[in-house]
Amino acid sequence: MSVTTSLPAPAHVQRRAGRGRVGGSQRAGYVFVAAYFVLLLLFGVAPTVYALYLALTTEGGRWTGLHNFIATGRDFRFLPAFEHIAVYLVIWLVALVVLVLFLALMLHGAVVRQTVPFFRFLFYIPGALAGSASVLVWLFILDPPISPWHFVLSVFHDSNLGQTIAPGHLPFIFAMIAFWTGAGGWIVVMNGALNNISLEVIDSAKIDGANAWQLAVRVKLPLIKRWVVFMLILAFAAGTQLFVEPQLVGAASLGMVSVTWSPNQLAYYLATQSANFNYAAAISVDLLVVGLMAAALLVFRSKMFEIE
Amino acid sequence: MREKPISRSRARRLWGTLTAVGVAALVVATGAGTSSAAVHPQASQSSLTIWVDAARVPQVKAYEKAFPKVKVNLVTFDAGANGSGSIESKVALFNRVGHGWPDIVFSAEANDVQKLGVAPFNFPAVLNTDGLLPNGLLRNYAAGANNPCYIGGKLECLRNDMAFDVLWVNVPLMKQFGYTVPSTWQQWQAIGENLATKHPGFIIGTLGNSYDDAIYLQAAQCHMNDLISPTTLLDNPADPNCTNMGALLDPLLKDGSVPAANVFGSTFGKTYAGKVLMMVGPAWYGGAIFQSNSSLNSPKGTIATYPPLSWNGGRAWTGDVGGGLWIMSSHTSQPKLAASALVWLATSTGSQSLSQGYPGYVPAAKVWIAAQDASGYYASPLAPTFAIAASEVWTGWAETPWDVFGIWASTATPNLVAGQSVSSQLAGVGAAFSNYAQSAGYQVVAKS
């Protein structure tokens, strides 16, 4: 077998070639990112800076240091909201990692190759529904008298919506909705990552006698580790910001889910019902810090950005 | 794979730009924040912006027709129904930017003025000053009808409709089963227990709604949400008035004669059509539940109302579930015009004959109820019962900035649905009221 893959040019050659075209390529690069950069500034950076400013000041704009953080931390709704979200995150992240990887590896190792596009499409479909629309679909599924799956609900002795959405069930229900709407996209992404693994690596593992299980766990998984970390970072951030699910299930059940079930709902409540934008900003910043800390932990532990 | 790192100097330049733009954004953002004090004059003379829910649109259309010279900018929204808080969220934003307030707003939540009338909202105009209201107008309101509108001595809205609870009865079914209509809660309970053994599946009330606290606890004179001073809440879930009502309801919830069902649930009509022997509920149940095609759809001539139940033959009191409020903005540029429109919408026969609920303004209420009774739908006239019930609303269950219905729905209802007793929920609900009251700056006491 002749090796036809061209190896990358030595670093010094690349650099010299690059330097020759610096002016032009740089300008083109800026033009390409400019539109995104402007939107990022307007709708990403500016609101974040504004939230930080609000979180550290009073209604009248006076500096208060950490007062807003301490006051919201002592609010009687603060701890329950974070407890709810912690239980939800454990369920949702474990389910996401285990099931997404399982399904993606199954798809990649599929014996009948022709079925792969079909299943990939099937997994992806629910994710194509917009977030709130998919919650509405779930409201029908969860209401036993009108649910097409009432026989499944009856196994859990749920005969009306109130029983299905009992407080203890909520983290599981929200995790189920999140998985159903979000996991399909990640399965496709993981499938793409697995497809990137060089066939030579897989072939040599097979020649060395690796069975399907060993191939999946010892060879494929380590090679897509960074994608898993990437998924975890985004899923964690999205999970801590849970809002639409409890808000809509609460509205549909005529108030049986607290309007401050999740921290994001509490922030929304404080902003809109107490007109306390400073407290709301403090909770938003709490969520930002939690998300950044989780991301930093994952990035450093997994050495995600380290260059091999 | 090898990536080319960004050169140090380029990274520094990038951060420089980022910081500069960030600071600029901050300046713009804070600039917008400080302008909140300024009041921008609204539109030209003789034009009013009025916000109402779909049910109140006919009343505003009637106003437009009666006053063609006033240009009305009609906006429909949910009126804050079911504790959505939409008026508060809009006003919070308008206050921040310093413009955008409507001249008149209809609220479907009876406690909205208690929220909107204090800092940081300070939205409603005070009506009982400057001769804004015609003389004698308030005297024509039913006793206590405008209680939700008062903050201290300041009147900050006018009541649209009343929502006192009465006893709804299926007359032919009562005769068929051989019961007499109860006048006390104890008689009502005895019928429930008998019904559960003799006619299982039939009901005398429900316990799955957010406002059940106002139906049962308020009628029992339970001191769990009683404002004994403008800043002091009496909240005592161990009050015998509360625990006695809990004990009265517990067996009925258990035997199914008062199930934990929500009258607005997806299958209430299907499950209970023809099975409601009695129901303690607000004045608007007639149209919304009994007469409605999508709910019980009770046949003509079967439903009648009876006065509120008493506790063991004592003075009868009743609860109050909502009832809309007409609010005028303190930011309106034409207070005289807005006030005259507000008065017309809230009290004129032209507007109130189109009201969905029993008008709080007595002259309008007489016309309204006569029309209802003329329809011949009810087995006996509503007028006598409603006249009694309107004056029996117990005022010890206060309208407060916190949403007592929302708190009951998220604290007690899930547990009632799961089979727990009413008695076991009182402490938790009382604690929630106390938490909300304290965080709103109220002092909470367990004894008056």
Coordinates of N, CA and C in Angstrom, one line a residue, chain B residues 105-284:
Chain B
V105 N -55.6 51.0 32.2 CA -55.3 49.6 32.1 C -56.4 48.8 32.8
F106 N -56.9 47.7 32.3 CA -57.8 46.8 33.0 C -56.9 45.7 33.6
S107 N -57.1 45.4 34.9 CA -56.4 44.3 35.5 C -57.4 43.2 35.9
A108 N -57.1 42.0 35.6 CA -58.0 40.9 36.0 C -57.6 40.3 37.4
E109 N -56.6 40.9 38.0 CA -56.2 40.4 39.3 C -56.5 41.4 40.3
A110 N -57.3 41.0 41.3 CA -57.8 42.0 42.3 C -56.6 42.5 43.2
N111 N -55.5 41.8 43.2 CA -54.4 42.3 44.1 C -53.4 43.2 43.3
D112 N -53.6 43.5 42.0 CA -52.7 44.2 41.2 C -52.3 45.6 41.7
V113 N -53.4 46.3 42.2 CA -53.1 47.7 42.7 C -52.2 47.7 43.9
Q114 N -52.3 46.6 44.7 CA -51.5 46.5 45.9 C -50.0 46.4 45.5
K115 N -49.8 45.8 44.3 CA -48.4 45.8 43.8 C -48.0 47.0 43.1
L116 N -48.9 47.5 42.2 CA -48.6 48.6 41.3 C -48.6 49.9 42.1
G117 N -49.3 50.0 43.2 CA -49.5 51.3 43.9 C -48.3 51.7 44.8
V118 N -47.3 50.8 44.9 CA -46.2 51.1 45.8 C -44.9 51.1 45.0
A119 N -43.8 51.6 45.7 CA -42.5 51.6 45.0 C -42.1 50.2 44.7
P120 N -41.4 49.9 43.7 CA -40.9 50.8 42.7 C -41.8 51.1 41.5
F121 N -43.0 50.6 41.6 CA -43.9 50.8 40.4 C -44.6 52.2 40.4
N122 N -45.3 52.5 41.5 CA -46.0 53.8 41.7 C -46.7 54.1 40.4
F123 N -47.5 53.2 39.9 CA -48.1 53.4 38.6 C -49.5 54.1 38.6
P124 N -50.5 53.7 39.5 CA -51.8 54.2 39.4 C -51.9 55.7 39.8
A125 N -52.8 56.4 39.2 CA -53.2 57.7 39.6 C -54.1 57.6 40.8
V126 N -53.9 58.6 41.8 CA -54.8 58.6 42.9 C -56.1 59.3 42.4
L127 N -57.3 58.7 42.6 CA -58.5 59.1 42.0 C -59.3 60.0 43.0
N128 N -59.2 59.8 44.3 CA -60.1 60.6 45.2 C -59.4 61.9 45.6
T129 N -58.8 62.6 44.6 CA -58.4 64.0 44.8 C -58.7 64.8 43.6
D130 N -58.5 66.1 43.7 CA -58.7 67.0 42.6 C -60.0 66.9 41.9
G131 N -61.0 66.4 42.5 CA -62.4 66.4 41.9 C -62.4 65.5 40.6
L132 N -61.5 64.5 40.6 CA -61.5 63.7 39.4 C -62.8 62.8 39.2
L133 N -63.4 62.5 40.3 CA -64.5 61.6 40.3 C -65.8 62.4 40.6
P134 N -66.9 62.1 39.9 CA -68.2 62.8 40.2 C -68.6 62.6 41.7
N135 N -69.2 63.6 42.2 CA -69.6 63.5 43.6 C -70.6 62.3 43.8
G136 N -70.4 61.6 44.9 CA -71.4 60.5 45.2 C -71.2 59.2 44.4
L137 N -70.2 59.2 43.5 CA -69.9 58.0 42.7 C -69.6 56.8 43.6
L138 N -68.7 57.1 44.6 CA -68.2 55.9 45.4 C -69.3 55.4 46.3
R139 N -70.3 56.2 46.6 CA -71.4 55.8 47.5 C -72.3 54.8 46.8
N140 N -72.3 54.8 45.5 CA -73.1 53.9 44.7 C -72.5 52.5 44.5
Y141 N -71.2 52.4 45.0 CA -70.6 51.1 44.9 C -71.1 50.1 46.0
A142 N -71.1 48.8 45.7 CA -71.4 47.9 46.8 C -70.4 48.0 47.9
A143 N -70.9 47.7 49.1 CA -70.0 47.8 50.3 C -68.7 47.0 50.1
G144 N -67.5 47.7 50.2 CA -66.3 46.9 50.1 C -65.8 46.6 48.7
A145 N -66.6 47.0 47.7 CA -66.3 46.7 46.3 C -64.9 47.3 45.9
N146 N -64.7 48.5 46.4 CA -63.4 49.1 46.1 C -62.3 48.9 47.0
N147 N -62.5 48.0 48.0 CA -61.4 47.7 48.9 C -60.1 47.3 48.3
P148 N -60.1 46.5 47.2 CA -58.8 46.2 46.5 C -58.1 47.5 45.9
C149 N -58.8 48.6 45.8 CA -58.3 49.8 45.2 C -57.6 50.7 46.2
Y150 N -57.8 50.5 47.4 CA -57.3 51.5 48.4 C -55.9 51.1 48.9
I151 N -55.0 52.1 48.9 CA -53.7 51.9 49.5 C -53.7 53.0 50.6
G152 N -53.8 52.6 51.8 CA -54.0 53.6 52.9 C -55.3 54.3 52.6
G153 N -55.4 55.6 52.5 CA -56.7 56.3 52.2 C -56.8 56.7 50.7
K154 N -55.8 56.2 50.0 CA -55.8 56.7 48.5 C -56.5 55.6 47.7
L155 N -57.5 56.1 46.9 CA -58.2 55.3 46.0 C -57.4 55.2 44.6
E156 N -57.0 54.0 44.2 CA -56.1 54.0 43.0 C -56.7 53.1 41.9
C157 N -58.0 52.8 42.0 CA -58.6 52.1 40.9 C -60.1 52.1 41.1
L158 N -60.9 51.7 40.1 CA -62.3 51.5 40.3 C -62.6 50.0 39.9
R159 N -63.5 49.4 40.7 CA -63.8 48.0 40.5 C -64.7 47.8 39.3
N160 N -64.4 46.8 38.5 CA -65.3 46.5 37.4 C -66.4 45.6 37.9
D161 N -66.0 44.3 38.2 CA -67.0 43.3 38.6 C -66.6 42.7 39.9
M162 N -67.6 42.1 40.6 CA -67.5 41.5 41.9 C -67.3 40.0 41.6
A163 N -66.6 39.3 42.6 CA -66.4 37.9 42.4 C -66.6 37.1 43.7
F164 N -67.6 37.6 44.5 CA -67.9 36.9 45.7 C -68.4 35.4 45.4
D165 N -68.2 34.6 46.4 CA -68.6 33.2 46.2 C -70.1 33.0 46.7
V166 N -70.8 32.2 45.9 CA -72.1 31.8 46.3 C -72.2 30.2 46.3
L167 N -73.3 29.7 46.7 CA -73.5 28.2 46.6 C -74.3 28.0 45.3
W168 N -73.6 27.3 44.3 CA -74.3 26.9 43.1 C -74.9 25.5 43.3
V169 N -76.2 25.4 42.8 CA -76.9 24.1 43.1 C -77.6 23.6 41.9
N170 N -77.5 22.3 41.6 CA -78.3 21.7 40.6 C -79.6 21.3 41.2
V171 N -80.7 22.1 40.9 CA -82.0 21.9 41.6 C -82.6 20.6 41.4
P172 N -82.8 20.2 40.1 CA -83.5 18.9 39.9 C -82.7 17.7 40.5
L173 N -81.4 17.8 40.5 CA -80.6 16.7 41.0 C -80.8 16.6 42.6
M174 N -80.9 17.8 43.2 CA -81.1 17.8 44.7 C -82.4 17.2 45.0
K175 N -83.4 17.5 44.2 CA -84.8 16.9 44.4 C -84.7 15.4 44.2
Q176 N -84.0 15.0 43.1 CA -84.0 13.6 42.8 C -83.3 12.8 43.9
F177 N -82.2 13.3 44.5 CA -81.5 12.6 45.5 C -82.1 12.8 46.9
G178 N -83.1 13.7 47.0 CA -83.8 13.9 48.3 C -83.1 14.7 49.3
Y179 N -82.2 15.7 48.9 CA -81.5 16.5 49.8 C -82.2 17.9 49.9
T180 N -82.0 18.6 51.0 CA -82.5 20.0 51.1 C -81.2 20.9 51.0
V181 N -81.4 22.0 50.3 CA -80.2 22.9 50.1 C -79.7 23.4 51.5
P182 N -78.4 23.2 51.7 CA -77.8 23.5 53.0 C -77.7 25.1 53.2
S183 N -77.7 25.5 54.5 CA -77.4 26.9 54.8 C -76.1 27.0 55.6
T184 N -75.6 25.9 56.1 CA -74.4 25.9 56.9 C -73.3 25.0 56.3
W185 N -72.1 25.3 56.6 CA -71.0 24.4 56.1 C -71.2 23.0 56.6
Q186 N -71.7 22.9 57.9 CA -71.8 21.6 58.5 C -72.9 20.7 57.7
Q187 N -74.0 21.4 57.3 CA -75.0 20.7 56.5 C -74.4 20.3 55.2
W188 N -73.7 21.2 54.6 CA -73.1 20.9 53.3 C -72.1 19.7 53.4
Q189 N -71.4 19.6 54.5 CA -70.5 18.5 54.7 C -71.2 17.2 54.8
A190 N -72.3 17.2 55.6 CA -73.1 16.0 55.8 C -73.7 15.5 54.5
I191 N -74.1 16.4 53.6 CA -74.6 15.9 52.3 C -73.5 15.3 51.5
G192 N -72.3 15.9 51.6 CA -71.1 15.4 50.9 C -70.8 13.9 51.3
E193 N -70.8 13.7 52.6 CA -70.5 12.3 53.1 C -71.5 11.3 52.7
N194 N -72.8 11.8 52.8 CA -73.9 10.9 52.4 C -73.8 10.6 50.9
L195 N -73.5 11.7 50.1 CA -73.4 11.5 48.6 C -72.3 10.5 48.2
A196 N -71.2 10.6 48.9 CA -70.1 9.7 48.6 C -70.4 8.3 48.7
T197 N -71.3 7.9 49.7 CA -71.6 6.5 49.9 C -72.8 6.1 49.0
K198 N -73.8 7.0 48.8 CA -75.0 6.7 48.0 C -74.8 6.9 46.5
H199 N -74.1 8.0 46.2 CA -74.0 8.3 44.8 C -72.5 8.7 44.4
P200 N -71.6 7.7 44.5 CA -70.2 8.0 44.3 C -70.0 8.6 42.8
G201 N -69.1 9.5 42.7 CA -68.9 10.1 41.4 C -69.5 11.5 41.3
F202 N -70.5 11.8 42.2 CA -71.1 13.1 42.2 C -70.3 14.0 43.2
I203 N -70.4 15.3 43.0 CA -69.5 16.2 43.8 C -70.3 17.4 44.3
I204 N -69.8 18.0 45.4 CA -70.4 19.2 46.0 C -69.4 20.3 46.0
G205 N -68.3 20.2 45.4 CA -67.2 21.3 45.3 C -66.0 20.7 44.8
T206 N -64.9 21.5 44.6 CA -63.6 21.0 44.2 C -62.5 21.6 45.0
L207 N -61.4 21.0 45.0 CA -60.2 21.5 45.8 C -58.9 21.4 44.9
G208 N -59.1 21.7 43.6 CA -57.9 21.6 42.8 C -57.5 23.0 42.1
N209 N -58.2 24.0 42.6 CA -58.0 25.3 42.0 C -57.1 26.2 42.8
S210 N -56.4 27.2 42.1 CA -55.5 28.1 42.8 C -56.2 28.9 43.8
Y211 N -57.5 29.2 43.6 CA -58.1 30.2 44.5 C -59.0 29.5 45.6
D212 N -58.7 28.2 45.8 CA -59.4 27.5 46.9 C -59.3 28.1 48.3
D213 N -58.1 28.8 48.5 CA -58.0 29.4 49.8 C -59.0 30.5 50.0
A214 N -59.3 31.2 48.9 CA -60.3 32.3 49.0 C -61.8 31.7 49.0
I215 N -61.9 30.5 48.6 CA -63.3 29.9 48.6 C -63.6 29.4 50.0
Y216 N -62.6 28.6 50.6 CA -62.9 27.9 51.9 C -62.3 28.7 53.1
L217 N -61.1 29.1 53.0 CA -60.5 29.7 54.2 C -61.0 31.1 54.4
Q218 N -61.2 31.9 53.4 CA -61.7 33.2 53.6 C -63.1 33.2 54.1
A219 N -64.0 32.2 53.6 CA -65.3 32.1 54.1 C -65.3 31.7 55.6
A220 N -64.3 30.9 56.0 CA -64.2 30.5 57.4 C -63.6 31.5 58.3
Q221 N -63.3 32.7 57.8 CA -62.7 33.8 58.6 C -61.3 33.3 59.1
C222 N -60.6 32.7 58.3 CA -59.3 32.2 58.7 C -58.2 33.3 58.6
H223 N -57.6 33.5 59.8 CA -56.6 34.7 59.8 C -55.2 34.2 59.4
M224 N -55.1 34.0 58.1 CA -53.8 33.7 57.5 C -53.2 34.8 56.6
N225 N -54.1 35.6 56.2 CA -53.6 36.7 55.3 C -54.4 38.0 55.6
D226 N -54.3 38.4 56.9 CA -55.1 39.5 57.4 C -54.2 40.7 57.6
L227 N -54.4 41.8 56.9 CA -53.6 43.0 57.1 C -54.2 43.8 58.2
I228 N -53.6 43.7 59.4 CA -54.1 44.4 60.5 C -53.6 45.8 60.6
S229 N -52.6 46.2 59.9 CA -52.1 47.6 59.7 C -51.5 47.6 58.3
P230 N -51.3 48.8 57.8 CA -50.7 48.8 56.4 C -49.5 48.0 56.2
T231 N -48.7 47.8 57.3 CA -47.5 47.0 57.2 C -47.4 45.8 58.1
T232 N -48.5 45.4 58.6 CA -48.5 44.2 59.5 C -49.4 43.2 59.0
L233 N -48.9 42.0 58.9 CA -49.8 40.8 58.4 C -50.0 39.9 59.6
L234 N -51.3 39.6 59.9 CA -51.6 38.6 60.8 C -51.7 37.3 60.1
D235 N -50.8 36.3 60.4 CA -50.7 35.1 59.7 C -50.6 33.9 60.7
N236 N -51.8 33.3 61.0 CA -51.8 32.3 62.0 C -52.5 31.0 61.5
P237 N -51.7 30.1 60.9 CA -52.3 28.9 60.4 C -52.9 28.0 61.4
A238 N -52.6 28.3 62.7 CA -53.1 27.4 63.8 C -54.4 28.0 64.3
D239 N -54.9 29.2 63.7 CA -56.1 29.8 64.1 C -57.3 28.7 64.0
P240 N -58.1 28.5 65.0 CA -59.2 27.5 64.9 C -60.1 27.7 63.7
N241 N -60.3 29.0 63.3 CA -61.1 29.2 62.1 C -60.5 28.5 60.9
C242 N -59.2 28.4 60.8 CA -58.5 27.8 59.7 C -58.5 26.3 59.9
T243 N -58.2 25.8 61.0 CA -58.0 24.3 61.3 C -59.4 23.7 61.2
N244 N -60.5 24.4 61.7 CA -61.8 23.8 61.7 C -62.3 23.6 60.2
M245 N -62.0 24.6 59.4 CA -62.3 24.4 57.9 C -61.5 23.3 57.3
G246 N -60.2 23.2 57.7 CA -59.4 22.1 57.2 C -60.0 20.7 57.6
A247 N -60.4 20.6 58.9 CA -61.0 19.4 59.4 C -62.3 19.1 58.7
L248 N -63.1 20.1 58.4 CA -64.4 19.9 57.7 C -64.2 19.4 56.3
L249 N -63.1 19.8 55.6 CA -62.9 19.4 54.2 C -62.2 18.1 54.1
D250 N -61.3 17.7 55.1 CA -60.5 16.5 55.0 C -61.3 15.3 54.6
P251 N -62.4 14.9 55.3 CA -63.1 13.7 54.9 C -63.7 13.8 53.5
L252 N -64.1 15.0 53.1 CA -64.7 15.2 51.8 C -63.7 15.0 50.6
L253 N -62.5 15.4 50.9 CA -61.5 15.2 49.9 C -61.2 13.8 49.8
K254 N -61.2 13.1 50.9 CA -60.8 11.7 50.9 C -61.9 10.8 50.3
D255 N -63.2 11.2 50.6 CA -64.3 10.3 50.0 C -64.7 10.7 48.6
G256 N -64.0 11.7 48.0 CA -64.2 12.1 46.6 C -65.4 13.0 46.3
S257 N -66.2 13.4 47.4 CA -67.3 14.3 47.1 C -66.8 15.8 46.9
V258 N -65.5 16.1 47.3 CA -64.9 17.3 46.9 C -63.5 17.0 46.4
P259 N -63.4 16.6 45.1 CA -62.1 16.0 44.6 C -61.1 17.2 44.4
A260 N -59.8 16.8 44.3 CA -58.7 17.7 43.9 C -58.7 17.9 42.4
A261 N -59.8 18.4 41.9 CA -59.9 18.6 40.4 C -60.0 20.1 40.1
N262 N -59.3 20.5 39.0 CA -59.3 21.9 38.6 C -60.5 22.1 37.6
V263 N -61.3 23.1 37.9 CA -62.5 23.3 37.0 C -62.0 23.7 35.6
F264 N -60.8 24.2 35.5 CA -60.3 24.6 34.2 C -59.3 23.5 33.6
G265 N -59.3 22.3 34.2 CA -58.5 21.2 33.7 C -59.1 20.7 32.4
S266 N -58.2 20.0 31.7 CA -58.6 19.6 30.3 C -59.9 18.7 30.2
T267 N -60.2 18.0 31.3 CA -61.3 17.0 31.2 C -62.4 17.3 32.2
F268 N -62.3 18.5 32.9 CA -63.3 18.7 33.9 C -64.8 18.6 33.4
G269 N -65.0 19.2 32.3 CA -66.4 19.2 31.7 C -66.8 17.8 31.4
K270 N -65.9 17.0 30.8 CA -66.2 15.7 30.3 C -66.5 14.8 31.5
T271 N -65.7 14.9 32.6 CA -65.8 14.1 33.8 C -67.0 14.4 34.6
Y272 N -67.3 15.7 34.8 CA -68.3 16.1 35.8 C -69.6 16.7 35.2
A273 N -69.8 16.7 33.9 CA -71.0 17.2 33.4 C -72.2 16.4 33.9
G274 N -73.2 17.1 34.6 CA -74.3 16.3 35.1 C -74.0 15.7 36.5
K275 N -72.7 15.8 37.0 CA -72.4 15.2 38.2 C -72.1 16.2 39.3
V276 N -72.3 17.5 39.0 CA -72.1 18.5 40.1 C -73.4 18.8 40.8
L277 N -73.5 18.3 42.0 CA -74.7 18.5 42.8 C -74.7 19.9 43.3
M278 N -73.6 20.3 43.9 CA -73.4 21.7 44.4 C -72.0 22.1 44.1
M279 N -71.8 23.4 44.2 CA -70.4 23.9 44.1 C -70.3 25.3 44.8
V280 N -69.4 25.4 45.7 CA -69.1 26.7 46.3 C -68.1 27.4 45.4
G281 N -68.6 28.5 44.8 CA -67.7 29.2 43.8 C -68.1 30.6 43.5
P282 N -67.2 31.3 42.8 CA -67.5 32.7 42.5 C -68.7 33.0 41.6
A283 N -69.1 34.3 41.6 CA -70.3 34.7 40.8 C -70.1 34.4 39.4
W284 N -68.8 34.4 38.9 CA -68.6 34.2 37.4 C -68.7 32.7 37.0

